[in-house]
Amino acid sequence: MGLLLLEQNKVEEAMVAFGKAVFLEPQHVIGSMLLGRSNLLLSKYALADGLLRKVTRGLGWNCAEAW
């Protein structure tokens, strides 16, 4: 759902979807990475940095999009 909303440029709504995914599964690499990307799109750089650092230092260390 979040990816579809991103394609429609509904970034804030997509963030809600990604946030739900991360809430339900805190170690969800793709959900965390996409939540970070959404924060970047909204110029929330500190939040994006924190999320993407968490991803690259954890299970998503090999997720190229997070780097």
Backbone as a chain_set.jsonl record, in Angstrom:
{"seq": "MGLLLLEQNKVEEAMVAFGKAVFLEPQHVIGSMLLGRSNLLLSKYALADGLLRKVTRGLGWNCAEAW", "coords": {"N": [[0.832, -1.183, 0.0], [1.929, 1.241, 0.838], [3.914, 1.676, -1.105], [2.378, 2.07, -3.403], [1.074, 4.432, -2.682], [3.289, 6.128, -2.539], [4.001, 6.214, -5.243], [1.892, 7.7, -6.159], [2.508, 10.129, -5.217], [1.709, 10.69, -2.619], [3.029, 11.175, -0.035], [2.929, 11.544, 2.789], [0.765, 9.92, 3.505], [1.774, 7.494, 2.683], [3.822, 7.232, 4.5], [2.419, 6.637, 6.809], [1.509, 4.054, 6.233], [3.977, 2.689, 5.986], [4.913, 3.117, 8.536], [3.101, 1.595, 10.043], [3.837, -0.955, 9.209], [6.424, -1.133, 10.257], [5.833, -0.844, 12.944], [4.394, -3.183, 13.453], [6.312, -5.079, 12.831], [9.225, -4.576, 14.01], [11.832, -5.095, 13.056], [11.649, -5.01, 10.337], [13.154, -4.621, 7.446], [12.795, -3.47, 4.824], [10.461, -1.956, 5.187], [11.353, -0.123, 7.134], [13.395, 1.128, 5.696], [11.96, 2.31, 3.597], [10.35, 4.021, 5.052], [12.294, 5.736, 5.989], [13.125, 6.8, 3.508], [10.804, 8.152, 2.786], [10.765, 10.136, 4.73], [12.99, 11.558, 3.903], [12.035, 12.591, 1.484], [10.242, 14.423, 2.461], [11.87, 16.288, 3.524], [12.747, 15.813, 6.121], [15.337, 15.406, 7.503], [16.843, 14.597, 9.784], [15.268, 12.611, 11.006], [15.14, 10.765, 8.902], [17.848, 10.125, 8.673], [18.341, 8.853, 11.148], [16.649, 6.577, 10.965], [17.669, 5.292, 8.665], [20.296, 4.815, 9.422], [19.842, 2.994, 11.485], [18.833, 0.869, 10.007], [21.036, 0.202, 8.305], [22.925, -0.547, 10.15], [21.923, -2.775, 11.25], [19.933, -5.573, 10.529], [19.637, -4.863, 7.886], [22.078, -4.308, 6.703], [23.073, -4.945, 4.236], [21.397, -3.754, 2.44], [21.18, -1.984, -0.31], [19.75, 0.326, -1.046], [19.349, 1.648, 1.333], [21.776, 2.681, 2.001]], "CA": [[0.0, 0.0, 0.0], [2.813, 2.394, 0.924], [4.571, 1.895, -2.403], [1.377, 2.643, -4.298], [0.876, 5.821, -2.267], [4.481, 6.882, -2.966], [3.882, 6.425, -6.688], [0.873, 8.729, -6.364], [3.035, 11.316, -4.528], [1.023, 10.864, -1.337], [4.13, 10.755, 0.826], [2.513, 11.462, 4.192], [-0.072, 8.737, 3.647], [2.675, 6.348, 2.554], [4.553, 7.114, 5.769], [1.531, 5.952, 7.755], [1.541, 2.633, 5.879], [5.281, 2.147, 6.355], [4.968, 3.152, 9.997], [2.361, 0.428, 10.532], [4.659, -2.137, 8.947], [7.538, -1.135, 11.216], [5.237, -1.067, 14.264], [4.056, -4.599, 13.564], [7.564, -5.852, 12.743], [10.279, -3.561, 14.166], [13.042, -5.433, 12.3], [11.298, -5.062, 8.918], [14.179, -3.816, 6.782], [12.247, -2.697, 3.71], [9.554, -0.963, 5.752], [12.162, 0.925, 7.769], [14.105, 1.856, 4.647], [10.99, 3.139, 2.887], [9.961, 5.085, 5.973], [13.406, 6.688, 5.914], [13.062, 7.475, 2.207], [9.669, 9.082, 2.846], [11.211, 11.281, 5.522], [13.876, 12.342, 3.033], [11.201, 13.316, 0.526], [9.589, 15.526, 3.17], [12.975, 17.092, 4.079], [12.934, 15.515, 7.544], [16.622, 14.753, 7.358], [17.288, 13.964, 11.031], [14.506, 11.365, 11.158], [15.592, 9.852, 7.854], [19.194, 9.679, 9.034], [18.224, 7.893, 12.238], [16.059, 5.336, 10.466], [18.557, 4.617, 7.719], [21.432, 4.302, 10.196], [19.365, 1.797, 12.176], [18.729, -0.196, 9.005], [22.347, -0.224, 7.811], [23.696, -1.13, 11.254], [21.23, -3.97, 11.722], [19.689, -6.639, 9.548], [19.665, -4.325, 6.529], [23.421, -3.809, 6.372], [23.339, -5.179, 2.819], [20.335, -3.117, 1.656], [21.846, -0.905, -1.053], [18.937, 1.548, -1.056], [19.459, 2.314, 2.636], [23.068, 3.374, 2.08]], "C": [[0.881, 1.253, 0.0], [3.498, 2.706, -0.394], [3.609, 2.52, -3.409], [1.158, 4.121, -3.962], [2.086, 6.689, -2.636], [4.43, 7.189, -4.455], [2.885, 7.525, -7.019], [1.266, 10.043, -5.689], [2.249, 11.669, -3.263], [1.971, 10.391, -0.238], [3.692, 10.606, 2.275], [1.634, 10.248, 4.446], [0.769, 7.466, 3.541], [3.448, 6.133, 3.855], [3.709, 6.407, 6.82], [1.566, 4.443, 7.5], [2.871, 1.997, 6.277], [5.453, 2.113, 7.872], [4.238, 1.976, 10.616], [3.174, -0.846, 10.344], [5.782, -2.254, 9.969], [7.018, -1.36, 12.638], [4.948, -2.548, 14.483], [5.292, -5.489, 13.555], [8.742, -4.886, 12.801], [11.566, -3.839, 13.375], [12.789, -5.514, 10.793], [12.186, -4.083, 8.147], [13.587, -2.919, 5.701], [11.296, -1.613, 4.219], [10.304, 0.192, 6.39], [12.868, 1.777, 6.729], [13.152, 2.791, 3.9], [10.453, 4.266, 3.771], [11.045, 6.159, 5.999], [13.389, 7.476, 4.618], [11.924, 8.506, 2.188], [10.032, 10.327, 3.647], [12.157, 12.166, 4.713], [13.068, 13.185, 2.05], [10.503, 14.51, 1.154], [10.596, 16.44, 3.87], [13.108, 16.957, 5.589], [14.215, 14.7, 7.664], [17.087, 14.033, 8.623], [16.563, 12.635, 11.251], [14.959, 10.322, 10.142], [16.961, 9.28, 8.196], [19.141, 8.619, 10.131], [17.682, 6.552, 11.774], [17.028, 4.572, 9.568], [19.821, 4.11, 8.407], [21.059, 3.022, 10.924], [19.314, 0.613, 11.21], [20.112, -0.704, 8.621], [23.228, -0.816, 8.906], [23.066, -2.403, 11.796], [21.111, -4.997, 10.615], [19.764, -6.156, 8.107], [21.018, -3.811, 6.098], [23.734, -3.983, 4.895], [22.248, -4.6, 1.911], [20.909, -1.87, 0.971], [21.062, 0.399, -1.014], [19.045, 2.319, 0.251], [20.778, 3.091, 2.753], [22.983, 4.65, 1.293]], "O": [[0.622, 2.205, -0.737], [3.645, 3.872, -0.759], [3.994, 3.402, -4.176], [1.067, 4.958, -4.86], [1.925, 7.853, -3.004], [4.774, 8.291, -4.881], [3.016, 8.203, -8.037], [0.453, 10.963, -5.597], [2.152, 12.841, -2.898], [1.753, 9.36, 0.398], [4.054, 9.625, 2.925], [1.745, 9.612, 5.494], [0.505, 6.48, 4.229], [3.696, 4.998, 4.261], [4.24, 5.653, 7.635], [1.644, 3.652, 8.44], [2.896, 0.902, 6.838], [6.063, 1.194, 8.419], [4.7, 1.415, 11.61], [3.195, -1.711, 11.219], [6.058, -3.338, 10.482], [7.691, -1.998, 13.448], [5.22, -3.097, 15.55], [5.312, -6.536, 14.203], [9.212, -4.423, 11.762], [12.309, -2.908, 13.062], [13.626, -6.032, 10.054], [11.983, -2.87, 8.198], [13.862, -1.719, 5.679], [11.325, -0.482, 3.735], [9.936, 1.352, 6.209], [12.935, 3.0, 6.859], [13.503, 3.933, 3.606], [10.138, 5.347, 3.274], [10.743, 7.352, 6.027], [13.613, 8.686, 4.622], [12.075, 9.597, 1.638], [9.651, 11.439, 3.284], [12.119, 13.39, 4.833], [13.383, 14.352, 1.815], [10.203, 15.491, 0.475], [10.222, 17.264, 4.705], [13.538, 17.894, 6.26], [14.191, 13.491, 7.892], [17.672, 12.953, 8.53], [17.184, 11.646, 11.641], [15.138, 9.15, 10.474], [17.201, 8.085, 8.024], [19.826, 7.6, 10.044], [18.205, 5.505, 12.153], [17.185, 3.358, 9.698], [20.363, 3.077, 8.013], [21.847, 2.078, 10.981], [19.703, -0.502, 11.556], [20.343, -1.913, 8.61], [24.188, -1.523, 8.603], [23.613, -3.038, 12.698], [22.056, -5.254, 9.869], [19.937, -6.965, 7.196], [21.101, -2.96, 5.213], [24.564, -3.257, 4.349], [22.193, -4.934, 0.728], [21.097, -0.833, 1.607], [21.66, 1.474, -0.955], [18.85, 3.534, 0.264], [20.872, 4.049, 3.521], [23.959, 5.396, 1.221]]}, "num_chains": 1, "name": "protein.A"}
